[in-house]
DNA sequence: TATGAAATGATAATGATTCTCATTTCTGGC
DNA sequence: GCCAGAAATGAGAATCATTATCATTTCATA
C-alpha cells in the first residue's frame, strides 16, 4: 500500500471511530499500521510481534473495539486461531486462498464480471435456505508456492 | 438421511478406517450417528449433548481420529469454536450459509452448472496466487429465518 | 488547569481443547 | 476359550488463546 494512501486511510478510520465516539489512540493507530503492511489476515501472535511495545492485553482489547466499529475483519484459521485484516470498505472486496500446509492466507481479487457471478450464486444460496444475505466470500484451499517442494 | 443409507454409510466409514488400521468402536460409531442427523456443521457442545453417555474427552479424541482419517470435516464458527460434519465423500459436495445472528450453519447444494462455474473461479483464484488447488467452498453470511423477526 | 470519561497495562480468570495415565476392551494366535 | 500385546477409554489435570478485572494514566472539554 502506497505511503500516500496510508495517511488517508488513517483519516478514514479516525472519522469512522469519531462517529461512534471512540478515540483513535496511539495503540489503535499501531494496530491499523500493522494491518496495512499485510498480504492477508494475520494471527494476533504475528501482529503482536510486529508491534513492539504494545502489550498483548491492549492489542486484544483494541482488536475487539476495531472489530465492533467495523474497521477490522476477524477470521479464524484451520486451528481456530483468530486472524485479522482491515475491513473491505478500506481495502476493497476480495477472497482468500489458504495454504493447507502452513496456514498462510492471501487476498485475491477477481474481475467485476466474476464478482457479479459469485454475487448471483451467493444470493441464490442464501435464498434457497431462506436467509437474508449480508455477505459472502470464496475460500480456496491449496498448497502455497513455498510449500510445494515435493 | 434415509434409514437404508445409514447402514451403508457406517459400512463405508468402517472400510475407510480399516484401511488405516483404526478400529470402528462404539464411541466412534455414535459420533457418526450423531453427525448423520445434522443439517450443517455442529459444535462439539451440541454433539456432546446429543450423545448421552459419551464422555467429553472421548468425543474430542474421536473427532480428531475421524478428522485425520478424513471421515469428518472440521470447521470453525465466528467465535472460533469447532464445528464438525461428515466429509463430502459421504454427503456430497455442498456449501454453507451462516447466520450472523445465532451462528447456525446450514448446508446448501448447487446445480452442476453452477458448481462448474465456481470450480472455474476457484481454480483461477488459486492460480493467480500460485497455489495448487485442493478444494474450495463459498461461505454465505446472512440472517436465518428464525432470526428475521424485526 | 480541573474534572470526569475513556484507555491502558499488568495480571488473574475463563473456557475450549489437548494431554496423561491407569484401566478396560479388542484382536489374533494358540 | 484363553493370553498377550495393542488400541481405546474415562477421569481428571494441563495448556493456551482469549477475556475480564482494576488500579493507574491519558484525553477531551470546560
PDB file of N, CA, C and O (backbone and C1' of nucleotides) in Angstrom, chain A residues 23 26 44 56-57 60-61 64 74 80-82, chain D residues 16-23 25-28:
ATOM      1  N   UNK A  23     -12.165   6.972  20.619  1.00  0.00           N
ATOM      2  CA  UNK A  23     -10.926   7.712  20.351  1.00  0.00           C
ATOM      3  C   UNK A  23      -9.959   6.893  19.488  1.00  0.00           C
ATOM      4  O   UNK A  23      -9.836   5.685  19.653  1.00  0.00           O
ATOM      5  N   UNK A  26      -3.036   5.999  20.158  1.00  0.00           N
ATOM      6  CA  UNK A  26      -1.790   5.501  19.606  1.00  0.00           C
ATOM      7  C   UNK A  26      -1.821   3.984  19.433  1.00  0.00           C
ATOM      8  O   UNK A  26      -1.424   3.458  18.411  1.00  0.00           O
ATOM      9  N   UNK A  44      -3.030 -12.983  15.734  1.00  0.00           N
ATOM     10  CA  UNK A  44      -2.755 -11.988  16.768  1.00  0.00           C
ATOM     11  C   UNK A  44      -1.311 -12.098  17.236  1.00  0.00           C
ATOM     12  O   UNK A  44      -0.674 -11.087  17.537  1.00  0.00           O
ATOM     13  N   UNK A  56       0.090  -7.228  25.068  1.00  0.00           N
ATOM     14  CA  UNK A  56      -0.856  -8.159  24.450  1.00  0.00           C
ATOM     15  C   UNK A  56      -2.296  -7.835  24.829  1.00  0.00           C
ATOM     16  O   UNK A  56      -3.196  -7.888  23.999  1.00  0.00           O
ATOM     17  N   UNK A  57      -2.492  -7.477  26.098  1.00  0.00           N
ATOM     18  CA  UNK A  57      -3.870  -7.214  26.531  1.00  0.00           C
ATOM     19  C   UNK A  57      -4.468  -6.021  25.791  1.00  0.00           C
ATOM     20  O   UNK A  57      -5.645  -6.035  25.437  1.00  0.00           O
ATOM     21  N   UNK A  60      -5.357  -7.131  22.155  1.00  0.00           N
ATOM     22  CA  UNK A  60      -6.621  -7.857  22.123  1.00  0.00           C
ATOM     23  C   UNK A  60      -7.802  -6.915  22.295  1.00  0.00           C
ATOM     24  O   UNK A  60      -8.798  -6.979  21.578  1.00  0.00           O
ATOM     25  N   UNK A  61      -7.702  -6.030  23.294  1.00  0.00           N
ATOM     26  CA  UNK A  61      -8.822  -5.138  23.571  1.00  0.00           C
ATOM     27  C   UNK A  61      -9.101  -4.246  22.382  1.00  0.00           C
ATOM     28  O   UNK A  61     -10.255  -4.081  21.973  1.00  0.00           O
ATOM     29  N   UNK A  64     -10.838  -5.942  19.468  1.00  0.00           N
ATOM     30  CA  UNK A  64     -12.280  -6.062  19.695  1.00  0.00           C
ATOM     31  C   UNK A  64     -12.981  -4.746  19.351  1.00  0.00           C
ATOM     32  O   UNK A  64     -13.985  -4.722  18.642  1.00  0.00           O
ATOM     33  N   UNK A  74     -12.500  -9.959  11.448  1.00  0.00           N
ATOM     34  CA  UNK A  74     -11.925 -11.106  12.145  1.00  0.00           C
ATOM     35  C   UNK A  74     -12.207 -12.398  11.380  1.00  0.00           C
ATOM     36  O   UNK A  74     -13.307 -12.593  10.873  1.00  0.00           O
ATOM     37  N   UNK A  80      -8.447 -22.671  14.427  1.00  0.00           N
ATOM     38  CA  UNK A  80      -9.402 -21.906  15.225  1.00  0.00           C
ATOM     39  C   UNK A  80      -8.817 -20.626  15.798  1.00  0.00           C
ATOM     40  O   UNK A  80      -9.491 -19.904  16.526  1.00  0.00           O
ATOM     41  N   UNK A  81      -7.573 -20.329  15.467  1.00  0.00           N
ATOM     42  CA  UNK A  81      -6.950 -19.103  15.976  1.00  0.00           C
ATOM     43  C   UNK A  81      -7.441 -17.894  15.190  1.00  0.00           C
ATOM     44  O   UNK A  81      -7.669 -17.972  13.985  1.00  0.00           O
ATOM     45  N   UNK A  82      -7.586 -16.765  15.895  1.00  0.00           N
ATOM     46  CA  UNK A  82      -8.087 -15.550  15.257  1.00  0.00           C
ATOM     47  C   UNK A  82      -7.057 -14.959  14.302  1.00  0.00           C
ATOM     48  O   UNK A  82      -5.851 -14.992  14.562  1.00  0.00           O
TER      49      UNK A  82
ATOM     50  P    DC D  16       1.177 -24.768  25.859  1.00  0.00           P
ATOM     51  O5'  DC D  16       0.186 -23.748  25.149  1.00  0.00           O
ATOM     52  C5'  DC D  16      -0.996 -24.256  24.519  1.00  0.00           C
ATOM     53  C4'  DC D  16      -1.962 -23.116  24.318  1.00  0.00           C
ATOM     54  C3'  DC D  16      -1.312 -21.729  24.365  1.00  0.00           C
ATOM     55  O3'  DC D  16      -1.967 -20.954  23.389  1.00  0.00           O
ATOM     56  C1'  DC D  16      -3.069 -21.811  25.890  1.00  0.00           C
ATOM     57  P    DA D  17      -1.212 -19.783  22.569  1.00  0.00           P
ATOM     58  O5'  DA D  17      -2.477 -18.989  21.992  1.00  0.00           O
ATOM     59  C5'  DA D  17      -3.372 -19.676  21.150  1.00  0.00           C
ATOM     60  C4'  DA D  17      -4.774 -19.186  21.387  1.00  0.00           C
ATOM     61  C3'  DA D  17      -4.989 -17.702  21.132  1.00  0.00           C
ATOM     62  O3'  DA D  17      -6.188 -17.551  20.413  1.00  0.00           O
ATOM     63  C1'  DA D  17      -5.652 -18.241  23.352  1.00  0.00           C
ATOM     64  P    DT D  18      -6.605 -16.090  19.874  1.00  0.00           P
ATOM     65  O5'  DT D  18      -7.518 -15.561  21.073  1.00  0.00           O
ATOM     66  C5'  DT D  18      -8.723 -16.255  21.338  1.00  0.00           C
ATOM     67  C4'  DT D  18      -9.333 -15.760  22.637  1.00  0.00           C
ATOM     68  C3'  DT D  18      -9.673 -14.262  22.675  1.00  0.00           C
ATOM     69  O3'  DT D  18     -11.077 -14.163  22.743  1.00  0.00           O
ATOM     70  C1'  DT D  18      -8.723 -15.030  24.716  1.00  0.00           C
ATOM     71  P    DT D  19     -11.829 -12.769  22.794  1.00  0.00           P
ATOM     72  O5'  DT D  19     -12.475 -12.721  24.248  1.00  0.00           O
ATOM     73  C5'  DT D  19     -11.794 -13.296  25.313  1.00  0.00           C
ATOM     74  C4'  DT D  19     -12.617 -13.145  26.583  1.00  0.00           C
ATOM     75  C3'  DT D  19     -13.238 -11.781  26.789  1.00  0.00           C
ATOM     76  O3'  DT D  19     -14.364 -11.933  27.638  1.00  0.00           O
ATOM     77  C1'  DT D  19     -11.383 -12.079  28.255  1.00  0.00           C
ATOM     78  P    DA D  20     -15.141 -10.652  28.243  1.00  0.00           P
ATOM     79  O5'  DA D  20     -14.491 -10.498  29.693  1.00  0.00           O
ATOM     80  C5'  DA D  20     -14.667 -11.532  30.644  1.00  0.00           C
ATOM     81  C4'  DA D  20     -14.081 -11.119  31.981  1.00  0.00           C
ATOM     82  C3'  DA D  20     -14.558  -9.768  32.509  1.00  0.00           C
ATOM     83  O3'  DA D  20     -14.892  -9.947  33.880  1.00  0.00           O
ATOM     84  C1'  DA D  20     -12.180  -9.807  32.386  1.00  0.00           C
ATOM     85  P    DT D  21     -15.365  -8.691  34.784  1.00  0.00           P
ATOM     86  O5'  DT D  21     -14.040  -8.261  35.554  1.00  0.00           O
ATOM     87  C5'  DT D  21     -13.281  -9.260  36.230  1.00  0.00           C
ATOM     88  C4'  DT D  21     -12.170  -8.607  37.042  1.00  0.00           C
ATOM     89  C3'  DT D  21     -12.530  -7.260  37.661  1.00  0.00           C
ATOM     90  O3'  DT D  21     -11.981  -7.219  38.977  1.00  0.00           O
ATOM     91  C1'  DT D  21     -10.601  -7.021  36.329  1.00  0.00           C
ATOM     92  P    DC D  22     -12.589  -6.181  40.076  1.00  0.00           P
ATOM     93  O5'  DC D  22     -11.394  -5.141  40.280  1.00  0.00           O
ATOM     94  C5'  DC D  22     -10.044  -5.610  40.246  1.00  0.00           C
ATOM     95  C4'  DC D  22      -9.090  -4.436  40.149  1.00  0.00           C
ATOM     96  C3'  DC D  22      -9.700  -3.087  40.539  1.00  0.00           C
ATOM     97  O3'  DC D  22      -8.678  -2.289  41.129  1.00  0.00           O
ATOM     98  C1'  DC D  22      -8.916  -2.950  38.366  1.00  0.00           C
ATOM     99  P    DA D  23      -9.006  -1.342  42.450  1.00  0.00           P
ATOM    100  O5'  DA D  23      -7.592  -0.669  42.725  1.00  0.00           O
ATOM    101  C5'  DA D  23      -6.392  -1.443  42.587  1.00  0.00           C
ATOM    102  C4'  DA D  23      -5.408  -0.723  41.679  1.00  0.00           C
ATOM    103  C3'  DA D  23      -5.269   0.772  41.983  1.00  0.00           C
ATOM    104  O3'  DA D  23      -3.879   1.104  41.981  1.00  0.00           O
ATOM    105  C1'  DA D  23      -5.788   0.472  39.700  1.00  0.00           C
ATOM    106  P    DT D  25       0.061   6.265  37.535  1.00  0.00           P
ATOM    107  O5'  DT D  25      -0.473   6.573  36.073  1.00  0.00           O
ATOM    108  C5'  DT D  25      -0.161   5.648  35.018  1.00  0.00           C
ATOM    109  C4'  DT D  25      -0.831   6.112  33.746  1.00  0.00           C
ATOM    110  C3'  DT D  25      -0.545   7.563  33.368  1.00  0.00           C
ATOM    111  O3'  DT D  25      -0.038   7.551  32.045  1.00  0.00           O
ATOM    112  C1'  DT D  25      -2.869   7.112  33.264  1.00  0.00           C
ATOM    113  P    DT D  26       0.406   8.936  31.285  1.00  0.00           P
ATOM    114  O5'  DT D  26      -0.827   9.209  30.327  1.00  0.00           O
ATOM    115  C5'  DT D  26      -1.221   8.181  29.409  1.00  0.00           C
ATOM    116  C4'  DT D  26      -2.480   8.622  28.705  1.00  0.00           C
ATOM    117  C3'  DT D  26      -2.390  10.013  28.085  1.00  0.00           C
ATOM    118  O3'  DT D  26      -2.812   9.907  26.742  1.00  0.00           O
ATOM    119  C1'  DT D  26      -4.338   9.816  29.393  1.00  0.00           C
ATOM    120  P    DC D  27      -2.626  11.143  25.705  1.00  0.00           P
ATOM    121  O5'  DC D  27      -4.127  11.642  25.530  1.00  0.00           O
ATOM    122  C5'  DC D  27      -5.120  10.710  25.090  1.00  0.00           C
ATOM    123  C4'  DC D  27      -6.486  11.293  25.328  1.00  0.00           C
ATOM    124  C3'  DC D  27      -6.673  12.694  24.736  1.00  0.00           C
ATOM    125  O3'  DC D  27      -7.715  12.635  23.779  1.00  0.00           O
ATOM    126  C1'  DC D  27      -7.504  12.546  26.974  1.00  0.00           C
ATOM    127  P    DA D  28      -7.920  13.895  22.765  1.00  0.00           P
ATOM    128  O5'  DA D  28      -9.312  14.472  23.277  1.00  0.00           O
ATOM    129  C5'  DA D  28     -10.425  13.613  23.455  1.00  0.00           C
ATOM    130  C4'  DA D  28     -11.526  14.388  24.147  1.00  0.00           C
ATOM    131  C3'  DA D  28     -11.763  15.774  23.539  1.00  0.00           C
ATOM    132  O3'  DA D  28     -13.160  15.956  23.410  1.00  0.00           O
ATOM    133  C1'  DA D  28     -11.227  15.964  25.850  1.00  0.00           C
TER     134       DA D  28
END
